[in-house]
Coordinates of C-alpha atoms in Angstrom, one line a residue:
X28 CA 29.4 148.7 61.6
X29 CA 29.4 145.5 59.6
X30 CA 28.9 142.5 61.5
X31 CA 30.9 139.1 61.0
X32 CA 29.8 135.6 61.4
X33 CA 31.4 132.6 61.2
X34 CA 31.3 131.3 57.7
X35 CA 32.2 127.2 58.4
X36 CA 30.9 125.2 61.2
X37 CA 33.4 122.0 61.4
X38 CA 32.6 118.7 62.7
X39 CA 35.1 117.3 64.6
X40 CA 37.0 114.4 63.0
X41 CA 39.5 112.7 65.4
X42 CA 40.3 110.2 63.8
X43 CA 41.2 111.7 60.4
X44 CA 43.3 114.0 62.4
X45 CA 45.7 111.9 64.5
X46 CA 45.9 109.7 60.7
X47 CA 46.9 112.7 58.8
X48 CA 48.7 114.7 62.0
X49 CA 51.2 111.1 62.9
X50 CA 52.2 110.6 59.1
X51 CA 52.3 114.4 57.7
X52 CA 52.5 116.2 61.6
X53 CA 49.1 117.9 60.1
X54 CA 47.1 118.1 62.9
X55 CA 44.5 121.5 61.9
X56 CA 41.7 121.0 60.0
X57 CA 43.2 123.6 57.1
X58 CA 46.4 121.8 56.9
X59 CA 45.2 118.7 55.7
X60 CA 44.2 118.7 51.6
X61 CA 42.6 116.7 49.1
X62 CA 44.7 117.7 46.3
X63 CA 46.6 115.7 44.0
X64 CA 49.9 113.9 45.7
X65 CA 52.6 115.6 44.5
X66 CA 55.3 113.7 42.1
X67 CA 57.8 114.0 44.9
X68 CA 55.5 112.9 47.7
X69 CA 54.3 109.6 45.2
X70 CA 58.0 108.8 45.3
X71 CA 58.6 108.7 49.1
X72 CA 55.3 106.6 49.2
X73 CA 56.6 103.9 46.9
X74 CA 60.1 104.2 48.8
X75 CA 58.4 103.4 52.0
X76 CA 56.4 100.4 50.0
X77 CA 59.8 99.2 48.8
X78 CA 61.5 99.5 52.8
X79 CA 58.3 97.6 54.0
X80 CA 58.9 94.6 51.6
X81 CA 62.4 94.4 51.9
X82 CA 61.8 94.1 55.8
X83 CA 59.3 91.6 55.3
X84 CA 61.9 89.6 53.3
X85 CA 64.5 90.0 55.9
X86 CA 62.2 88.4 58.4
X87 CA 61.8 85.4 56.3
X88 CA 65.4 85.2 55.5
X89 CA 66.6 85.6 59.3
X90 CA 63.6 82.8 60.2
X91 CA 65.5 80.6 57.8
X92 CA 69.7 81.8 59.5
X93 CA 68.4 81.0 62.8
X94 CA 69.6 77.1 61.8
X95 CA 73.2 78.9 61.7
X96 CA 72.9 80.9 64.8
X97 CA 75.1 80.1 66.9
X98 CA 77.6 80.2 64.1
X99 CA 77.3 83.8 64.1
X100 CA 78.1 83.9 67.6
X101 CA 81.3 81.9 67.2
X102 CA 82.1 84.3 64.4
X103 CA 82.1 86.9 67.4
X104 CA 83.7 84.9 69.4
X105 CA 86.5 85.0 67.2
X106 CA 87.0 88.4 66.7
X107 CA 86.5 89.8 69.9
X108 CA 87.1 86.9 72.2
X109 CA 84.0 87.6 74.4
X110 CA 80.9 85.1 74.5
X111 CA 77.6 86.4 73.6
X112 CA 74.7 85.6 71.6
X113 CA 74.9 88.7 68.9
X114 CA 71.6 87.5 67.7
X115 CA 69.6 89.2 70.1
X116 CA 69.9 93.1 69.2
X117 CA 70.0 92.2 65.8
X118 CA 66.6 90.6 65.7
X119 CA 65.2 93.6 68.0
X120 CA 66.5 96.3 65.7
X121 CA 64.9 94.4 62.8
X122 CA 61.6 93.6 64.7
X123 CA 61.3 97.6 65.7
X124 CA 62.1 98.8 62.6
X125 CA 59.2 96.5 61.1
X126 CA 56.8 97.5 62.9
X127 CA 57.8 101.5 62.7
X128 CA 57.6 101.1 59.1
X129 CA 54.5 98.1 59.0
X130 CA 52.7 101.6 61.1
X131 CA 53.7 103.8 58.8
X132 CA 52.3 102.0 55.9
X133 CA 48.9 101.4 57.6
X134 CA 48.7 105.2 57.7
X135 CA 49.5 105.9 54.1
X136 CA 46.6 103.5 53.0
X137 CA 44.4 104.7 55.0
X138 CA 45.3 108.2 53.7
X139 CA 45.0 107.0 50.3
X140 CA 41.5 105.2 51.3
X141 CA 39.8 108.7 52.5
X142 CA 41.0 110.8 50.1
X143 CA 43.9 112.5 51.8
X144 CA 47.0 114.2 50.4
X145 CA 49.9 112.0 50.7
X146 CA 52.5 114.3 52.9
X147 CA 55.1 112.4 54.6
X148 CA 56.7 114.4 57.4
X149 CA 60.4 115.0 57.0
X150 CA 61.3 113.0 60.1
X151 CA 59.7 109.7 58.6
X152 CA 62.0 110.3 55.3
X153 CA 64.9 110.2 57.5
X154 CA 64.2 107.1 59.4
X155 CA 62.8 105.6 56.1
X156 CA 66.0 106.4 54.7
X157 CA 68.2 104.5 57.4
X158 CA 65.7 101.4 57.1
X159 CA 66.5 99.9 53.7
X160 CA 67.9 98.8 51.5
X161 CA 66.6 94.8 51.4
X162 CA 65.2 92.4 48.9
X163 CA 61.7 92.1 47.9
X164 CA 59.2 89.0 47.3
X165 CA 56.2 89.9 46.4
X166 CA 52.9 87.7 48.0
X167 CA 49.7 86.6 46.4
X168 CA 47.4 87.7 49.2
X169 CA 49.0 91.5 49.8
X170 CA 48.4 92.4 46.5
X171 CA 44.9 91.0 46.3
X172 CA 44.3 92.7 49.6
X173 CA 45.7 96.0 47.7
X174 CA 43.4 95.8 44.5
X175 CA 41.0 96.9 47.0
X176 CA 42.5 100.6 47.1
X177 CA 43.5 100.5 43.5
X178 CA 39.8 99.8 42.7
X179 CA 38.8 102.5 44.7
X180 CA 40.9 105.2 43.2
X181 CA 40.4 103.8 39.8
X182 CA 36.7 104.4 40.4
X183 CA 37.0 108.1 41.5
X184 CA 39.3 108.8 39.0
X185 CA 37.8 111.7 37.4
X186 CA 40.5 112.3 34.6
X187 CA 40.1 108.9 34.1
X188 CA 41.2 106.9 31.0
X189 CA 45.1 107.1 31.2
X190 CA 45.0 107.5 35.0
X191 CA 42.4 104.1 35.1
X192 CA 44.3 102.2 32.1
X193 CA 48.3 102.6 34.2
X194 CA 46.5 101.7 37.7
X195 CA 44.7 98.7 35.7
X196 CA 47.8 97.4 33.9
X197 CA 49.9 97.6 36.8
X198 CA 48.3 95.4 39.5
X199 CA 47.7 93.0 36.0
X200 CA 50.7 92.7 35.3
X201 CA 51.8 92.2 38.9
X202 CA 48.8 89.8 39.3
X203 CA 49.8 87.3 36.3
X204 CA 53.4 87.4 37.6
X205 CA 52.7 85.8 40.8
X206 CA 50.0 84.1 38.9
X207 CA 52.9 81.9 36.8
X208 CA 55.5 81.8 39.5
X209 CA 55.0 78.3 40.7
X210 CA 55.5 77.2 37.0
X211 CA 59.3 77.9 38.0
X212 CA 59.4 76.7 41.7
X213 CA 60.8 73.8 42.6
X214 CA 61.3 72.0 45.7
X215 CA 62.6 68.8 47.1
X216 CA 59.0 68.3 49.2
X217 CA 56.9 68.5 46.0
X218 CA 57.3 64.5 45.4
X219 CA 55.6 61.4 45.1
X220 CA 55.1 60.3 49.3
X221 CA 55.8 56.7 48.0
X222 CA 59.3 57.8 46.9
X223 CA 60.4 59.0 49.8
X224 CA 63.5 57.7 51.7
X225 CA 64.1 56.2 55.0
X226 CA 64.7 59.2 58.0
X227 CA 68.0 60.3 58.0
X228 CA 70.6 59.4 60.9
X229 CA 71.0 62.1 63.4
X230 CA 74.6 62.5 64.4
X231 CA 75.2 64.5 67.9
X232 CA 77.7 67.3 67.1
X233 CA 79.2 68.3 70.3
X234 CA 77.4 65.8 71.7
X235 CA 73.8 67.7 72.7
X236 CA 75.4 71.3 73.5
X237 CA 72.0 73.0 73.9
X238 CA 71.1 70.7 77.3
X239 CA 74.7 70.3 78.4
X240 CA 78.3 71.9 77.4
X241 CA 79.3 70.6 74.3
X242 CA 82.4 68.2 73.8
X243 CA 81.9 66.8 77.2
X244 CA 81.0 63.0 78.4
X245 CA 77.5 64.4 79.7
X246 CA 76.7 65.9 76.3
X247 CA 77.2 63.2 74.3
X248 CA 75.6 61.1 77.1
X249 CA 72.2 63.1 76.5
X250 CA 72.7 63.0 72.7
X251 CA 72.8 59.1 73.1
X252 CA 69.4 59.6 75.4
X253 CA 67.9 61.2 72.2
X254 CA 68.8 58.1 70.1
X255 CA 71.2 59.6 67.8
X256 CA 73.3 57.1 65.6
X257 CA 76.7 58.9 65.5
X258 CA 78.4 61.6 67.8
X259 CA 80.6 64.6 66.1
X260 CA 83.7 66.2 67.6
X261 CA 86.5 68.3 67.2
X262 CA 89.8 66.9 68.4
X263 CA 92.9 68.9 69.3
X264 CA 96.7 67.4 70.8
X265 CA 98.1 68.2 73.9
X266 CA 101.7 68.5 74.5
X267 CA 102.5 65.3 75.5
X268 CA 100.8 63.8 72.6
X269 CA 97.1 63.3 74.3
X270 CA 94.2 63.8 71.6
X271 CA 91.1 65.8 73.8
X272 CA 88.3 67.2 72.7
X273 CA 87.8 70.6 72.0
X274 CA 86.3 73.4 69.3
X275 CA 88.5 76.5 70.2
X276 CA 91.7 77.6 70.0
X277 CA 92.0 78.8 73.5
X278 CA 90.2 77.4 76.9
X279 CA 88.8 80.5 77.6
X280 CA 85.6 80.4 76.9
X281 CA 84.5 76.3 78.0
X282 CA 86.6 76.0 81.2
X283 CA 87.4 78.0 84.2
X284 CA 91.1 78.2 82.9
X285 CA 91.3 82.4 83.6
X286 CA 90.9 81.0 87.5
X287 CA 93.3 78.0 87.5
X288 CA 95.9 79.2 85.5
X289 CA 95.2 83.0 85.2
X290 CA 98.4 83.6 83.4
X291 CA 97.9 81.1 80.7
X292 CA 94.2 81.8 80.0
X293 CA 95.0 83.2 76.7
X294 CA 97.4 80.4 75.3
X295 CA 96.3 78.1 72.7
X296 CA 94.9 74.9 74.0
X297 CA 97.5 72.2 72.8
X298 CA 100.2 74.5 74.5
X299 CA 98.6 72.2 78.0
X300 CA 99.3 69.3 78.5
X301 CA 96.8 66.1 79.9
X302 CA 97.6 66.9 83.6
X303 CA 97.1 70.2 83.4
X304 CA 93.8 69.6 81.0
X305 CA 92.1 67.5 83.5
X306 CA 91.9 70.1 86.6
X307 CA 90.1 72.6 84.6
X308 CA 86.2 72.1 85.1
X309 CA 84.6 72.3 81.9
X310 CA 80.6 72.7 82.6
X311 CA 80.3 75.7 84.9
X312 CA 80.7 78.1 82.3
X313 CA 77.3 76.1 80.7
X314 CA 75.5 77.0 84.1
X315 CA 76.3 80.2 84.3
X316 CA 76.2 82.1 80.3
X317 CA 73.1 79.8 79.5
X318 CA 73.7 80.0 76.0
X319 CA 71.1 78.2 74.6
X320 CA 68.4 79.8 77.3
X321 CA 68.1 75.9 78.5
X322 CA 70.0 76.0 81.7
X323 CA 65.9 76.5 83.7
X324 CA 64.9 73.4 81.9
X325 CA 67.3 71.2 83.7
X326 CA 67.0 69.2 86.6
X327 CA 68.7 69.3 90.0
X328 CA 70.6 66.4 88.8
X329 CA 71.6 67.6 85.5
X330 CA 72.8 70.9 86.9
X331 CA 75.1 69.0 89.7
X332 CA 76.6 66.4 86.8
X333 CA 77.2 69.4 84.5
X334 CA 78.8 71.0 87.1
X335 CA 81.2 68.8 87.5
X336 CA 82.2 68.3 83.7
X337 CA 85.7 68.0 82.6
X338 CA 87.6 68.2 79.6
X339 CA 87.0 65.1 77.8
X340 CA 89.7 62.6 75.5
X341 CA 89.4 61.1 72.6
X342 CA 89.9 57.8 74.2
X343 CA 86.8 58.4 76.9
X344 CA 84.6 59.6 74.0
X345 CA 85.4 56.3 71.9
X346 CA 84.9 53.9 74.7
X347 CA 81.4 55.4 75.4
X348 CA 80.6 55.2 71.4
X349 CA 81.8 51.4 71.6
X350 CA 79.5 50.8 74.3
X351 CA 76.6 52.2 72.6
X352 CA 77.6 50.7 69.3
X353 CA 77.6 53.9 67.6
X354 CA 79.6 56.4 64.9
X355 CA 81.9 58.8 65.7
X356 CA 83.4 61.3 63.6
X357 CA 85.6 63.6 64.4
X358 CA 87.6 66.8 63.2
X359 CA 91.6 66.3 64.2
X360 CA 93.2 70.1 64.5
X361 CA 96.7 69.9 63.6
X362 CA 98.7 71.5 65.9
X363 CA 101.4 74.6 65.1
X364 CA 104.9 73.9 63.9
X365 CA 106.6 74.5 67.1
X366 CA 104.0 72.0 69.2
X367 CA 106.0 68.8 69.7
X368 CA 103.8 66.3 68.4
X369 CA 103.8 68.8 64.6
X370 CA 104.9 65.3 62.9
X371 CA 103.3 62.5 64.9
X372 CA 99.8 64.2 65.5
X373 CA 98.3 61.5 62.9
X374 CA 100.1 58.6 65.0
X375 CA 98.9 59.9 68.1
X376 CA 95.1 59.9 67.0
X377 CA 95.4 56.3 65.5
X378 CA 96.9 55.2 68.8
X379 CA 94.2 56.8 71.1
X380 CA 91.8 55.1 68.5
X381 CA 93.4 51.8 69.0
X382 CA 93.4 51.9 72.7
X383 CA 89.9 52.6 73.1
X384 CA 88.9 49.4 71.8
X385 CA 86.3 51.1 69.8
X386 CA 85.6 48.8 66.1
X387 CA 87.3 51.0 63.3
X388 CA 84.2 50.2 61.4
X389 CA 82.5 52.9 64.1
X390 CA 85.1 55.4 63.3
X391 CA 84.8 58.2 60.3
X392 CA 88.4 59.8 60.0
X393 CA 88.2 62.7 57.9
X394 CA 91.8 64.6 57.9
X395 CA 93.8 64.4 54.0
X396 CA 96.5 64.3 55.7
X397 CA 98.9 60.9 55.0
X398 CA 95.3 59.7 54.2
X399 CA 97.5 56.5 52.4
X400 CA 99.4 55.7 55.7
X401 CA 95.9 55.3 57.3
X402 CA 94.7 53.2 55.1
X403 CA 97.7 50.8 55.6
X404 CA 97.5 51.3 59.0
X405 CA 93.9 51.1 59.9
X406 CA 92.4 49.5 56.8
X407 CA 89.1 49.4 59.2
X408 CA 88.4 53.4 59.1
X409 CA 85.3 55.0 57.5
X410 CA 87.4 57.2 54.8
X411 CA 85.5 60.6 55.0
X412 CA 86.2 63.9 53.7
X413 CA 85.0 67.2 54.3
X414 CA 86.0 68.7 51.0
X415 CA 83.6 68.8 47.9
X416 CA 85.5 66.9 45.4
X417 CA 84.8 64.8 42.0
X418 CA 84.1 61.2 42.1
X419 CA 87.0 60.5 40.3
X420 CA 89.2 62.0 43.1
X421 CA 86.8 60.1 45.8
X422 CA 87.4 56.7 44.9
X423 CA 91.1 57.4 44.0
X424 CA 91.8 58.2 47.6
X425 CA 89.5 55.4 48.6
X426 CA 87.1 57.8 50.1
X427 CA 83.2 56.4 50.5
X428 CA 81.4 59.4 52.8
X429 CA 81.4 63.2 52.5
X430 CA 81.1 65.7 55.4
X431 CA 79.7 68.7 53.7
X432 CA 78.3 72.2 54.7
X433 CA 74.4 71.9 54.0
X434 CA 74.7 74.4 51.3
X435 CA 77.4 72.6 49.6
X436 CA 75.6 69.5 48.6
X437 CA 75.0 68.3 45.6
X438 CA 71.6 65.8 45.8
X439 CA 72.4 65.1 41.9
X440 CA 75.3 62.6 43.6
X441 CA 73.6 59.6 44.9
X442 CA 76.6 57.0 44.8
X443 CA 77.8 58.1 47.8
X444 CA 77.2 58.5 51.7
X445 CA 76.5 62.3 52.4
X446 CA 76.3 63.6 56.3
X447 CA 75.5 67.5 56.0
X448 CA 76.2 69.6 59.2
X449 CA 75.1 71.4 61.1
X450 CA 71.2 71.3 61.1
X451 CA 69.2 72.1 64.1
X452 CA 65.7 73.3 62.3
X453 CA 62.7 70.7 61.5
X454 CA 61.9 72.5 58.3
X455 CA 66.0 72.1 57.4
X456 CA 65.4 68.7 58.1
X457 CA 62.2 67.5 56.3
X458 CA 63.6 69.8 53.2
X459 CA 67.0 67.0 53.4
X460 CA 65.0 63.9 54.0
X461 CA 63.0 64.8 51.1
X462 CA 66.3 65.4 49.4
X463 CA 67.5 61.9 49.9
X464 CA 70.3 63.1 52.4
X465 CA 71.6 59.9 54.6
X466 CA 72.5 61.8 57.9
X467 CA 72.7 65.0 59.6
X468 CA 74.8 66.3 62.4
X469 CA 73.3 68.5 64.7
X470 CA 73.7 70.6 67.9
X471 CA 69.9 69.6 68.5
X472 CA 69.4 66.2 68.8
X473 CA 66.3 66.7 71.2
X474 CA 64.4 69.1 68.3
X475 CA 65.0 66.7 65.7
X476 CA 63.7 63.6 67.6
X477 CA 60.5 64.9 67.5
X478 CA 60.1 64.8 63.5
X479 CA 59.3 61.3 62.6
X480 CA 58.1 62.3 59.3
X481 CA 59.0 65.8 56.7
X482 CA 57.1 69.0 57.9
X483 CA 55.2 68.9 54.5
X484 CA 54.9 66.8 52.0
X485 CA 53.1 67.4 48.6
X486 CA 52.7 65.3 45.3
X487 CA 53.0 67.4 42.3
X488 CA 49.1 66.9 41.4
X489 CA 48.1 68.4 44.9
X490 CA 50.7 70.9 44.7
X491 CA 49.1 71.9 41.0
X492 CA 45.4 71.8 42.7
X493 CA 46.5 74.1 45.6
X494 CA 48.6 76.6 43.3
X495 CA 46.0 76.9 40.5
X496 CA 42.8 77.3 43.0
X497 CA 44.8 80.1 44.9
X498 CA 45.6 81.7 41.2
X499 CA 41.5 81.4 40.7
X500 CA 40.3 82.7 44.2
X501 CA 42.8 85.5 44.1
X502 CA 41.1 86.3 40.0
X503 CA 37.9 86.1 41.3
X504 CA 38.0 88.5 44.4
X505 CA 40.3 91.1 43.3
X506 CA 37.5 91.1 39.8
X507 CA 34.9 90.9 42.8
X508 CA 36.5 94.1 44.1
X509 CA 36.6 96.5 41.0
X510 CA 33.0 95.4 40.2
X511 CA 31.7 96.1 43.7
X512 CA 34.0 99.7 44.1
X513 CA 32.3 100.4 40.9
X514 CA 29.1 99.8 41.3
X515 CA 29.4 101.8 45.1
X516 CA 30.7 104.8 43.0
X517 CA 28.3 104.5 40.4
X518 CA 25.9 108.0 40.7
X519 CA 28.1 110.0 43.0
X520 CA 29.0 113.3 42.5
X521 CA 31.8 115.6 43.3
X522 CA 31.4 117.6 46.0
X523 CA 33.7 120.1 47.6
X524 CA 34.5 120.3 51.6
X525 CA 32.5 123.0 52.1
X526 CA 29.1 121.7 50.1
X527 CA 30.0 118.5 52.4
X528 CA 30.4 120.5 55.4
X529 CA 27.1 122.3 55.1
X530 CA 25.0 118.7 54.2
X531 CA 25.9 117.9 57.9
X532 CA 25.1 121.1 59.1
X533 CA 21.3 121.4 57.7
X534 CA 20.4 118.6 60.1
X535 CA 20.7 121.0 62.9
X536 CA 19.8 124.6 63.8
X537 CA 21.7 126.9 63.8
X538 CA 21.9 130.6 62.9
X539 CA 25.0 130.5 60.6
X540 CA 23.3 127.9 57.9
X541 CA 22.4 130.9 56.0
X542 CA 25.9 131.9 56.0
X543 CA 27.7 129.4 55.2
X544 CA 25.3 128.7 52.3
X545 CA 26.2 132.2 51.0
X546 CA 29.4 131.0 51.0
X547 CA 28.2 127.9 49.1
X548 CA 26.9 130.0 46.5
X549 CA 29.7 132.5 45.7
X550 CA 32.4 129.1 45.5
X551 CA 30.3 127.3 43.0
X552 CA 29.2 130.0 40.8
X553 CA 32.4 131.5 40.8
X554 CA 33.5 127.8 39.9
X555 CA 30.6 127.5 36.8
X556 CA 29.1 125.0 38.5
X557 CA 25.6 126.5 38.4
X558 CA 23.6 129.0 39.0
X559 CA 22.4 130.2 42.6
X560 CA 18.7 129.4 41.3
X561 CA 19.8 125.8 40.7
X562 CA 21.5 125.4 44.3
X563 CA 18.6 126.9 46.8
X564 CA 16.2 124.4 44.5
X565 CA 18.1 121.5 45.5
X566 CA 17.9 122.2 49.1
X567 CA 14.6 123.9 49.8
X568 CA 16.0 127.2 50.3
X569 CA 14.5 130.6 49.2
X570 CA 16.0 132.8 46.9
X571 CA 19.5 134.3 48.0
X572 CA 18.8 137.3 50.6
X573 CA 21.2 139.9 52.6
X574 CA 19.9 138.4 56.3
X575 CA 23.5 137.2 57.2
X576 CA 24.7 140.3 56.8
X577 CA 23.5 143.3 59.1
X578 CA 24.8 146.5 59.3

């Protein structure tokens, strides 16, 4: 009767078993490898590199849309004619996925870092593959973080010169390109601080429609509190020829129309006239979808006077801005064919204008339209358009301001007055003061207030100092970390799991050292390592004997 013993005593490794079980679902010890990667397993690697980049660029890009928020939401609004902030699940989805893959990517380098076999599970693939595809930007310190395991494997390489030389001239190449980058960056911030023009005018569009709902006397009231120098609206004609204020086609989604008139809740807002207009109640709808998440700032008082908000003329808003002594502009919607007031809509507007009392040098009309007859007829009028056109087309039609998009402008075009909509973001604001941009409108007032000077600003000597010592640090460490990883390699031998295994095992006693070192022998021998003479030497054992085995 032969008698078997166990031939491998284990240590328990935990930790290298939940790594290797999450990413690969290998959770026995025999599962796991230390082979090569395989070709097809490299490739799912560098796809999961590539999906964590592109994420980590969508992040910046959607930190840089969240100025144009709420323009997204009115894009919504449009097309399903339900208020919501779409935002919200978009930016979850995103932040989830991030971190899924972020996870994911840990894993692999730690795999990569002891050694492991590189087996994504099939399950990971499939999310990976509904995660991409985004752009890519690559930073200075994640790839001087990774030279760290590119060292390390270039160290270990055993079959080493063409393995070493790829590894090598990829993370240099990589290196130098980030290295030279800010030879081709550019940025209106990067500029002599003694150059730098006087803060731009904040105009109020809406009034301040993030502490109170927008186009009513109470927004523009709390823009005013925030010192803005102009307020922005959008102006549309009842049917008996009374200019009001208000940014969508229906009443839907600013006033309580559905419960006033129930039956008319989904005609267009010029099809009322003024009577009608002013029993609607145009703030409770602010109270109660909180659109801006502002609503628990408020006081007791605010929440009573915007409850009580109605829809808001043309005439009331200009009185308040002559009062104040301050701009308005405004965007006149000219109403359908069949409305009666098709032809006179421009008479209309001039005659609310010149009723208010309000100084036409206070008033920035922006609509083409009969833009001559204006002229003639209000000589007074800030001439404004809100079309990118040529100079020569400008001064033709008498025109000295621009209303543009931000993203429109042209900062080459000094000789005239530019107002750029809509910015709500400090950064979005320091980049256009630095940019020699006169005004802004914006649906935060209150945010913008509290920059009195841009974000950052850097000369171009500084900004050389900064870019070049970075470049330098960044040289220094990642040559730091091939020379260390190196010099820790330096003298270490191969050694197979088993050899490993049994290192940790002569420590204790045990009556299966002898067997597993029998086991030992037979693997390397077979493998011409060296002969079984040579092996007990190096560990103090006698020669090779039959003890393990009894009959």
């Amino acid at each position: 009767m032969v008698k078997h013993q166990p031939l491998q005593v284990y240590e328990r490794q935990l930790c290298l078993s939940c790594i290797t079980g999450i990413y690969g679902c290998r959770w026995k010890r025999y599962q796991r490898s230390h082979d090569d990667t395989t070709k097809w397993e490299l490739l799912w690697s560098l796809i999961l590199l590539l999906t964590f980049c592109l994420l980590l660029v969508w992040f910046y890009f959607w930190w840089e849309a969240h100025n144009d928020y709420n323009e997204f939401n009115w894009f919504l609004y449009n097309r399903s004619g339900e208020w919501s902030d779409g935002t919200v699940p978009i930016l979850t989805t995103t932040a989830a996925g991030f971190t899924y893959i972020a996870f994911l990517m840990v894993l692999a380098l730690c795999h990569i870092a002891l050694g492991q076999q590189l087996n994504l599970h099939w399950l990971h693939k499939v999310l990976c593959q509904m995660c991409g595809p985004f752009l890519h930007i690559g930073a200075l310190a994640a790839v001087t973080a990774l030279s760290w395991i590119v060292a390390g494997q270039v160290a270990r390489a055993e079959k080493t010169y063409g393995y070493n030389l790829g590894c090598t001239r990829f993370l240099t190449l990589v290196l130098l390109g980030l290295y030279v980058v800010p030879l081709y960056i550019t940025s209106p911030c990067i500029m002599d601080p003694d150059t730098l023009k006087p803060r731009p005018d904040v105009i109020g569009h809406q009034g301040a429609p993030m502490l109170a709902p927008e186009n009513t006397l109470w927004s523009f009231q709390r823009a005013l509190q925030m010192n803005v120098t102009g307020l922005e609206a959008d102006v549309a004609i009842s049917v008996d020829g009374v200019p009001f204020l208000m940014h969508d086609l229906t009443l839907r989604r600013t006033t309580d129309v559905g419960k006033v008139f129930p039956d008319r809740q989904m005609d267009e807002a010029s099809r009322f006239n003024w009577t009608d207009l002013q029993q609607l109640n145009a703030g409770q709808w602010f109270l109660k979808d909180d659109p801006f998440w502002t609503v628990h700032t408020l006081a007791s008082r605010e929440i009573e006077l915007i409850a009580n908000q109605s829809v808001c003329s043309l005439e009331q808003l200009l009185k308040l801005a002559s009062y104040h002594n301050t701009t308005v502009v405004f965007r006149l919607r000219r109403p359908s064919p069949e409305h009666p007031c098709y032809h006179s809509w421009i008479n209309d507007t001039l005659q609310a204008v010149q009723q208010s009392g309000v100084s036409q040098s206070l008033v920035m009309w922006t609509p083409d339209e009969h833009r001559a007859q204006v002229r003639q007829l209000a000589p007074g009028l800030i001439q404004t358009s809100v079309e990118k056109r040529s100079p020569q087309s400008l001064q033709k039609d008498g025109i000295s301001r621009l209303l543009l998009r931000y993203n429109q402008a042209n900062f080459s075009e000094t000789h005239i007055n530019l107002t750029l909509y809509t910015v709500n973001e400090p950064w979005l604001y320091s980049v256009l003061w630095c940019s020699g941009v006169s005004s802004v409108s914006s649906e935060a007032p209150h945010i913008l207030q509290k920059v009195p000077y841009p974000i950052w600003l850097m000369s171009p000597s500084e900004y050389c100092l900064m870019w070049v010592s970075a470049d330098l640090i960044s040289f220094a460490v990642v040559i730091g970390i091939f020379i260390f990883q190196k010099y820790r390699t330096s003298g270490m031998r191969s050694y197979n799991p088993e050899q490993i295994m049994l290192s940790a095992a002569v420590r204790r006693s045990s009556p299966d050292i002898n067997v597993m070192k029998e086991k030992l022998i037979f693997s390397e021998v077979g493998n011409g390592v060296g002969s079984a003479d040579e092996l007990y030497g190096d560990n103090g054992y006698n020669y090779y004997t039959n003890q393990g085995i009894s009959q």
